[in-house]
mmCIF file of C-alpha atoms in Angstrom:
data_model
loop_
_atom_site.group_PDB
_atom_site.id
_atom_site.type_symbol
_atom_site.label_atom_id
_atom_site.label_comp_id
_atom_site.label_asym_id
_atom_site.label_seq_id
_atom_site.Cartn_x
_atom_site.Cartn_y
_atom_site.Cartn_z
ATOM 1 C CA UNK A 1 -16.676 -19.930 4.628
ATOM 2 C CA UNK A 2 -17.892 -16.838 3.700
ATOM 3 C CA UNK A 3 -15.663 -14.113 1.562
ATOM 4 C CA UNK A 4 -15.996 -10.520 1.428
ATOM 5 C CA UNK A 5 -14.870 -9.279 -1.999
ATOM 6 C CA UNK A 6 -14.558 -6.236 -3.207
ATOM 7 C CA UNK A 7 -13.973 -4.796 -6.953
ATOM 8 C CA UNK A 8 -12.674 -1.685 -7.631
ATOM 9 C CA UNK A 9 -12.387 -0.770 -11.642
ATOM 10 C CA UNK A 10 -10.034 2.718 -11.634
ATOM 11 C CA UNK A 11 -10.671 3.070 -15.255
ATOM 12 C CA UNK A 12 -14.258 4.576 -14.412
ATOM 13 C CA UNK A 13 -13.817 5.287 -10.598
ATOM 14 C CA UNK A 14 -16.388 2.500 -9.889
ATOM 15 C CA UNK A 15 -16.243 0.130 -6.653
ATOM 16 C CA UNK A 16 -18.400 -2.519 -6.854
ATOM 17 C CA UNK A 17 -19.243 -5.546 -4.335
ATOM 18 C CA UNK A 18 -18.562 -8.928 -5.259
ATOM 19 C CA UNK A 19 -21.762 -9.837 -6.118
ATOM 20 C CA UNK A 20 -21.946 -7.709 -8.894
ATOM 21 C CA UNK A 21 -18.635 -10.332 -10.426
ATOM 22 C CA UNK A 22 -20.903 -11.917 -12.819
ATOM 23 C CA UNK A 23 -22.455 -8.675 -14.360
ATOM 24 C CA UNK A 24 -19.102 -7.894 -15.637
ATOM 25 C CA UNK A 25 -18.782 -8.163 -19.624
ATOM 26 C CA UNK A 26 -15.945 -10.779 -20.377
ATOM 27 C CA UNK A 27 -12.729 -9.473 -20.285
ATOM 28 C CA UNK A 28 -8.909 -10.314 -18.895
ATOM 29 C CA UNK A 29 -10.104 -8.927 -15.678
ATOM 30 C CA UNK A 30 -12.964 -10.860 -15.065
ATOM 31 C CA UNK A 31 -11.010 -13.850 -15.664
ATOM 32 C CA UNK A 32 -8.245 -12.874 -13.296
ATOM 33 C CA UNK A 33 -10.491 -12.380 -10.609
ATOM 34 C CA UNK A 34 -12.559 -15.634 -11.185
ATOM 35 C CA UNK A 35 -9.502 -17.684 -11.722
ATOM 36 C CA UNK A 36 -7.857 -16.675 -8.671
ATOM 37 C CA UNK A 37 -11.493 -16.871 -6.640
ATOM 38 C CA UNK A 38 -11.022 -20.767 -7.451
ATOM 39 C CA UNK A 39 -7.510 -21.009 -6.595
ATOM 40 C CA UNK A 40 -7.278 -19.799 -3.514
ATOM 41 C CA UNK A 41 -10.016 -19.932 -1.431
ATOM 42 C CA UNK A 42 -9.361 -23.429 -0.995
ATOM 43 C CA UNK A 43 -5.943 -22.787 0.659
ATOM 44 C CA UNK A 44 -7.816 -19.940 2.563
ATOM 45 C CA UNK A 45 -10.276 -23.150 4.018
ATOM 46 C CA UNK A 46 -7.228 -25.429 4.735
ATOM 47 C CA UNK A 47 -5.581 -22.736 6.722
ATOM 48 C CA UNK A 48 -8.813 -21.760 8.605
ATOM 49 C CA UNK A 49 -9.064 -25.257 9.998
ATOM 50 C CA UNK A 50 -5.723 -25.222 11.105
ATOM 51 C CA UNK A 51 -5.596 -21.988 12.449
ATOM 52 C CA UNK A 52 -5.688 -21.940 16.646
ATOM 53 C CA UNK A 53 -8.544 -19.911 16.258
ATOM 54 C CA UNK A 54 -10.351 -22.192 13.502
ATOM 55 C CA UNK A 55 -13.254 -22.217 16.556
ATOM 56 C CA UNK A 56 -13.383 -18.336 16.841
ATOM 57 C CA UNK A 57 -14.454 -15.569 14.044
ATOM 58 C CA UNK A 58 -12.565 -15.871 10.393
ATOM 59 C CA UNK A 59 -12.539 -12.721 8.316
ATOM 60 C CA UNK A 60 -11.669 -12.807 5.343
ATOM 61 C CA UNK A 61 -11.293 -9.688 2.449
ATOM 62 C CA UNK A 62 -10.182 -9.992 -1.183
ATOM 63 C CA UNK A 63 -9.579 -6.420 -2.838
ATOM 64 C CA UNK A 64 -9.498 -6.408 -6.865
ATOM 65 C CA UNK A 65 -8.304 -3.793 -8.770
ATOM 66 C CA UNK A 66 -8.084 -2.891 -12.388
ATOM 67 C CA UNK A 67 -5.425 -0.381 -13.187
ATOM 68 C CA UNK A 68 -5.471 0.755 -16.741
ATOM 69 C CA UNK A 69 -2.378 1.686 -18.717
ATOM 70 C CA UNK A 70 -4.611 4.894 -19.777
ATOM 71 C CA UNK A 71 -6.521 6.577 -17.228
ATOM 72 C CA UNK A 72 -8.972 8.548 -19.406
ATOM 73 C CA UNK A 73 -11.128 10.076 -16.396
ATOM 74 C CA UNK A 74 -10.410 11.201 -13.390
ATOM 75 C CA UNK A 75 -11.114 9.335 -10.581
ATOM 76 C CA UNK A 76 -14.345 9.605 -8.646
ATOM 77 C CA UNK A 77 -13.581 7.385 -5.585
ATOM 78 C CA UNK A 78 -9.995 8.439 -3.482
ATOM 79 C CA UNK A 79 -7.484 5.471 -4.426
ATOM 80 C CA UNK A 80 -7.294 2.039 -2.058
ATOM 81 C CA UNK A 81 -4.640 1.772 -0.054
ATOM 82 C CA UNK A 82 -3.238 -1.062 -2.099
ATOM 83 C CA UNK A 83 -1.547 -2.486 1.000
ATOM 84 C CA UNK A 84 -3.754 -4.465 3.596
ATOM 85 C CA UNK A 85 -3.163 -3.615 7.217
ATOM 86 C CA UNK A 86 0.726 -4.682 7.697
ATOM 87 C CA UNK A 87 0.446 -5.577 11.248
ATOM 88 C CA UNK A 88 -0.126 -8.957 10.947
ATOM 89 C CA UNK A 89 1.298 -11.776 12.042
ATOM 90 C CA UNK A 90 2.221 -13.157 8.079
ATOM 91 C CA UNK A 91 2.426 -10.788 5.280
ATOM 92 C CA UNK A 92 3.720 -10.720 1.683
ATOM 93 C CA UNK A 93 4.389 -7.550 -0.098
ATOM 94 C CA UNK A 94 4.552 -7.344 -4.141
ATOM 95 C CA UNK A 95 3.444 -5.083 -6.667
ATOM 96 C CA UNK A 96 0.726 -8.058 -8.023
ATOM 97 C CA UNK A 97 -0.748 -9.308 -4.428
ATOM 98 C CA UNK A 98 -0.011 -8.346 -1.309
ATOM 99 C CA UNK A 99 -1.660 -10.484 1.777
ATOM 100 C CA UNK A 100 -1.449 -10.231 5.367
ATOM 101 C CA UNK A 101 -2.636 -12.724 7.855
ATOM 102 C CA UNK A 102 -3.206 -11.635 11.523
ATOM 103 C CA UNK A 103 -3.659 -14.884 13.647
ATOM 104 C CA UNK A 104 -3.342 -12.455 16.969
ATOM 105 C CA UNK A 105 -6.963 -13.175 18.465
ATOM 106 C CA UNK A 106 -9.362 -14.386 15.507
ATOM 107 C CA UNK A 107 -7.746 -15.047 11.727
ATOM 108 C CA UNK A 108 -7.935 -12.259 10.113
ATOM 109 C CA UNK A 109 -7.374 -12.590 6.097
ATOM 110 C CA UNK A 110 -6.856 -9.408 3.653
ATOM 111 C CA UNK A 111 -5.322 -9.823 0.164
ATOM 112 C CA UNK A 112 -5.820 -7.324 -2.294
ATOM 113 C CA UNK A 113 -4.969 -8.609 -6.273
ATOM 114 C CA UNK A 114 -3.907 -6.213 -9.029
ATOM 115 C CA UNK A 115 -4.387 -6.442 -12.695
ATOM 116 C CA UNK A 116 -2.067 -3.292 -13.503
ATOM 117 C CA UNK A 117 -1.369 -2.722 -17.509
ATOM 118 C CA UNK A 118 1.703 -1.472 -17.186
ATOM 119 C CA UNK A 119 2.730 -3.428 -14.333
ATOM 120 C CA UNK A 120 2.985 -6.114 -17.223
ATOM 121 C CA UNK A 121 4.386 -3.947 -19.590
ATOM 122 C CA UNK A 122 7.382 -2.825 -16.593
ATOM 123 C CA UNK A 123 8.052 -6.478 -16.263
ATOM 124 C CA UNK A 124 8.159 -7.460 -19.834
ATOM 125 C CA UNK A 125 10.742 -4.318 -19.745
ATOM 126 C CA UNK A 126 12.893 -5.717 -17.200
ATOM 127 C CA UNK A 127 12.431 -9.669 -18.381
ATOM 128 C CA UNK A 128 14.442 -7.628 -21.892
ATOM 129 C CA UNK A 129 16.831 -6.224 -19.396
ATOM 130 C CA UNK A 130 15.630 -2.393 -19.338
ATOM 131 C CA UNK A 131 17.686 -0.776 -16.145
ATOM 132 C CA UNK A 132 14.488 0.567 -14.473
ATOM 133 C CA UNK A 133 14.966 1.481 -11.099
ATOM 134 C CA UNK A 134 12.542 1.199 -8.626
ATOM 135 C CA UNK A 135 9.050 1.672 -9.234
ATOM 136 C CA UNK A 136 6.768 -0.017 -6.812
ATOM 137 C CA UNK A 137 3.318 -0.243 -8.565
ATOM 138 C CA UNK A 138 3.052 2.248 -11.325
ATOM 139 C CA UNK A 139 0.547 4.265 -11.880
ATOM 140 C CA UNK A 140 -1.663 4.814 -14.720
ATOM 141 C CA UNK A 141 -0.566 7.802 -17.622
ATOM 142 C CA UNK A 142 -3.199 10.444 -18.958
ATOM 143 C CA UNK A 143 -4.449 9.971 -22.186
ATOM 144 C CA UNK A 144 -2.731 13.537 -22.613
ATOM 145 C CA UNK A 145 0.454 12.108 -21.556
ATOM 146 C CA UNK A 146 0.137 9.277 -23.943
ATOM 147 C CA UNK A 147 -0.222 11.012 -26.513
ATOM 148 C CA UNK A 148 2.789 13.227 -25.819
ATOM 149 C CA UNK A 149 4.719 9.644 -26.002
ATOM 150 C CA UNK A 150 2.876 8.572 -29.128
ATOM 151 C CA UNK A 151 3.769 11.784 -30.955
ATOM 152 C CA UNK A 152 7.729 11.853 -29.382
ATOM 153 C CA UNK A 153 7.828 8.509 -30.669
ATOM 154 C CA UNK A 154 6.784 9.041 -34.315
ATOM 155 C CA UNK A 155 8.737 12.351 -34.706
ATOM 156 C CA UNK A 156 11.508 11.091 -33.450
ATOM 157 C CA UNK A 157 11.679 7.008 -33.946
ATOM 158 C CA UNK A 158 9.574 6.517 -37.060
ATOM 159 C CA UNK A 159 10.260 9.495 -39.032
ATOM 160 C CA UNK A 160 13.731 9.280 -38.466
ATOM 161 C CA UNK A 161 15.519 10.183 -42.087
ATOM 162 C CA UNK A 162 17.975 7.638 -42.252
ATOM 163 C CA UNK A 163 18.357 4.086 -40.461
ATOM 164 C CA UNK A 164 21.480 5.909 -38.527
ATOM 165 C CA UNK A 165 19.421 8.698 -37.409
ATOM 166 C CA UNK A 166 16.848 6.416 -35.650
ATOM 167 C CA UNK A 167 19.436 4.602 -34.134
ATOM 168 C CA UNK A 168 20.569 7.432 -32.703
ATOM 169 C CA UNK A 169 17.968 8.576 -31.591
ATOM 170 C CA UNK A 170 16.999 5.564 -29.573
ATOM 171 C CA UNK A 171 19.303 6.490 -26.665
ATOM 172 C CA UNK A 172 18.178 10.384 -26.373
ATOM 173 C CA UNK A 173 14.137 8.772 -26.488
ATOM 174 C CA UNK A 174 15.027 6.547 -23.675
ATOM 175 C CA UNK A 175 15.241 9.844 -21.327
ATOM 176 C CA UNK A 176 12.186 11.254 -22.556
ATOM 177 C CA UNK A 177 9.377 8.083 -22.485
ATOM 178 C CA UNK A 178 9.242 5.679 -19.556
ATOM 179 C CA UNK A 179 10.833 2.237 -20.417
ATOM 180 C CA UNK A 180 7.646 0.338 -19.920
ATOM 181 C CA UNK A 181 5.896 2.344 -22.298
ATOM 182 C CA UNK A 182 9.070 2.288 -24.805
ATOM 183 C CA UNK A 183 8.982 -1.504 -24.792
ATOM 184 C CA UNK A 184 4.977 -1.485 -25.890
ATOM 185 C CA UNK A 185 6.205 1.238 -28.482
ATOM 186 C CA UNK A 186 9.078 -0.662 -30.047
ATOM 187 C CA UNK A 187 6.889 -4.121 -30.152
ATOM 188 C CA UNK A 188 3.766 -2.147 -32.159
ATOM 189 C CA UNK A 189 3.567 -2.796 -35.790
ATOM 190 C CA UNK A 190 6.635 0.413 -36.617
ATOM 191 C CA UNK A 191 4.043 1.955 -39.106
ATOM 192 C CA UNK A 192 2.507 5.169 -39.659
ATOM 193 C CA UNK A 193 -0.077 4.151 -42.013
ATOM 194 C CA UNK A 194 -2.533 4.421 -39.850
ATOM 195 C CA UNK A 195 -2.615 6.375 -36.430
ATOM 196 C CA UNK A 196 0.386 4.821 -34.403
ATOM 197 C CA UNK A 197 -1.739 5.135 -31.094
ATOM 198 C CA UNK A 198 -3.844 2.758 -32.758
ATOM 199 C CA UNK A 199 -1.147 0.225 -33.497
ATOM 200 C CA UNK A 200 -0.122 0.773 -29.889
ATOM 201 C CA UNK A 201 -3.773 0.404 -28.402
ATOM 202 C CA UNK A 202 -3.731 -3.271 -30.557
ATOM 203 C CA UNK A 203 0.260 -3.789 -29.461
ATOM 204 C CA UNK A 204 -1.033 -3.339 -25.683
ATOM 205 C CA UNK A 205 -3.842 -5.935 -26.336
ATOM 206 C CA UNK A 206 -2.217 -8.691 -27.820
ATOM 207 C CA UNK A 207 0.724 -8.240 -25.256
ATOM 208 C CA UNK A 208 -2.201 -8.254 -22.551
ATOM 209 C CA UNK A 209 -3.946 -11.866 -23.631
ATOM 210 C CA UNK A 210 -0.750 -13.465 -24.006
ATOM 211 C CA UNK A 211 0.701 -12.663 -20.823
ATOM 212 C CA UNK A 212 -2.245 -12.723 -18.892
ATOM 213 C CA UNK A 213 -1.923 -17.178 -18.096
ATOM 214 C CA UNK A 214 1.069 -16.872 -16.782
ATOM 215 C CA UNK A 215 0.949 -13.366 -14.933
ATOM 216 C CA UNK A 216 -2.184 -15.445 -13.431
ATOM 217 C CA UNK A 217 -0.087 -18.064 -12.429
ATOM 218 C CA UNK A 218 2.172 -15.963 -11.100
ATOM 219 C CA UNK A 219 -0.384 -13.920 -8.664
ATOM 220 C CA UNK A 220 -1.231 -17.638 -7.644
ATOM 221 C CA UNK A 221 1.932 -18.716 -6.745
ATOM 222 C CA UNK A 222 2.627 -15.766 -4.749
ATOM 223 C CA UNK A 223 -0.815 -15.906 -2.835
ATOM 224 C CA UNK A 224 -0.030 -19.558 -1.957
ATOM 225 C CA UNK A 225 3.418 -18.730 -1.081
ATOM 226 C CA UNK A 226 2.564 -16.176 1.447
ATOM 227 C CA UNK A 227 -0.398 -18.761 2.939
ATOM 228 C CA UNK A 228 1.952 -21.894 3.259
ATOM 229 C CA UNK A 229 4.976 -20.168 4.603
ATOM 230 C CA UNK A 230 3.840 -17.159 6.779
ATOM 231 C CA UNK A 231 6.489 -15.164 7.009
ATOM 232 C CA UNK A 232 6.614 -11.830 8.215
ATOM 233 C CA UNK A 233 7.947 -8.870 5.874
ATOM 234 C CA UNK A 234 8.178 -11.441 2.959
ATOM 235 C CA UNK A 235 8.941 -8.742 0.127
ATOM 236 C CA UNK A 236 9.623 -8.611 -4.153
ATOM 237 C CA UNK A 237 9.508 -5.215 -5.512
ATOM 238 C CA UNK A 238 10.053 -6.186 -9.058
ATOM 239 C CA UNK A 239 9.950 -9.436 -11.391
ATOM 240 C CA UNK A 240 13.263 -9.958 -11.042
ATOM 241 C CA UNK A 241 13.277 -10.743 -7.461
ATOM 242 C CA UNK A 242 11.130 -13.949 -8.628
ATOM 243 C CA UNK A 243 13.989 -15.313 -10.611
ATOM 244 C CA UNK A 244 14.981 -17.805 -7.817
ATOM 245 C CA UNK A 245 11.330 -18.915 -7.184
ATOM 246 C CA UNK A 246 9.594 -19.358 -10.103
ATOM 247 C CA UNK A 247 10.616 -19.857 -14.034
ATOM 248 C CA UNK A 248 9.524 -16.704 -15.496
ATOM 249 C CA UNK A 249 10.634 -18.153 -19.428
ATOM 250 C CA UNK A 250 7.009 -18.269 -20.177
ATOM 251 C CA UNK A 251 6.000 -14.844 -18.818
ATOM 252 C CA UNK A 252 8.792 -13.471 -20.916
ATOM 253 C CA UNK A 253 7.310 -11.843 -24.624
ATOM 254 C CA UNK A 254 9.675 -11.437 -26.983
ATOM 255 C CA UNK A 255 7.494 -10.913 -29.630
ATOM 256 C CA UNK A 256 3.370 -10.323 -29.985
ATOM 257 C CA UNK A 257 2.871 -10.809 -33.398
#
């Protein structure tokens, strides 16, 4: 069956059709899209043969998008509409995939996948029990911004004169720097030796590769979830709505180093 697939990299504004997948360099992205690719358009098959209209036209879209913690330019292209049409007959809603399957005439297939940096980073937050409210999908920060945080962080947190004062501090931070970002902050190497936006940039990395398996796994799950059970207005907004479905122990990072 054929796929249409389409690639959308918001770091440099760039769109790009899915043939251009294997030109990619390497990188956590490329493997999220290729590992899902091979997870799920089997299911997609299977549910194309048993659709009413498995004689009739298919259609069928996959959206990826990379959303970096650090948008350094401004974007070229006007953002996706990260939700696929909503009127089908099926849909599932989340901040990582959201699909919708219209069986109204032909099958009609549209599931757009998101590798967001700090979507990882807000649900390693919550997993530590951070009282976020709610966020939907967040967006990416300014390198401007960022380094606003970095610099709040080291005046405040690491050149703190006394253990007591940094305590202290802790709390009035908290208002000031998103809790996402805080929890990348407090998990970089707590040094000034070198340029703590470097040890964040490395933090961010490391916390990256090792949740990236099981954030897969997770984007999998939900895909499959929405094609075997087709309900309509099926809806998590954050990782904690998963508790009850999945076992989200080895998502968790307690520690990258």
């Amino acid at each position: 069956m054929p796929y249409s697939i389409k690639i959308l990299n918001e770091s440099d504004g760039i769109q790009l059709p899915g043939e251009a997948l294997n030109t990619l360099p390497d990188s956590l992205f490329k493997n999220f899209i290729t590992s899902i690719l091979a997870h799920i358009t089997n299911n997609i098959d299977q549910l194309a043969r048993k659709s009413p209209s498995g004689a009739g036209k298919t259609e069928v879209t996959f959206f990826f998008i990379y959303r970096p913690l650090i948008q350094v330019k401004p974007l070229r292209l006007p953002p996706w509409p990260e939700s696929p049409q909503a009127h089908g007959s099926c849909s599932l809603m989340s901040p990582w995939v959201q699909l919708t399957i219209d069986r109204s005439s032909n099958l009609t297939v549209q599931a757009v996948f998101i590798w967001n940096e700090r979507q990882v980073l807000l649900d390693q937050a919550l997993l530590a029990g951070a009282d976020i409210p709610d966020l939907g999908s967040p967006k990416s920060i300014t390198s401007h911004l960022f380094e606003e945080y970095v610099q709040d962080y080291v005046d405040t947190i690491l050149l703190a004169s006394s253990p007591e004062e940094r305590a202290l501090a802790q709390e009035s931070i908290a208002k000031r720097i998103p809790a996402d970002i805080l929890w990348l902050f407090r998990h970089a190497w707590q040094s000034t030796f070198a340029p703590f936006s470097m040890e964040v940039h490395h933090a961010l990395g490391l916390t990256l590769k090792r949740a990236s398996p099981s954030h897969i796994a997770l984007v999998e799950m939900l895909a499959n979830r929405g094609i075997a059970q087709c309900r309509t207005g099926e809806r998590y907004r954050t990782i904690l709505d998963l508790r009850d479905i999945v076992d989200l122990s080895d998502y968790r990072i307690d520690n990258i180093h």
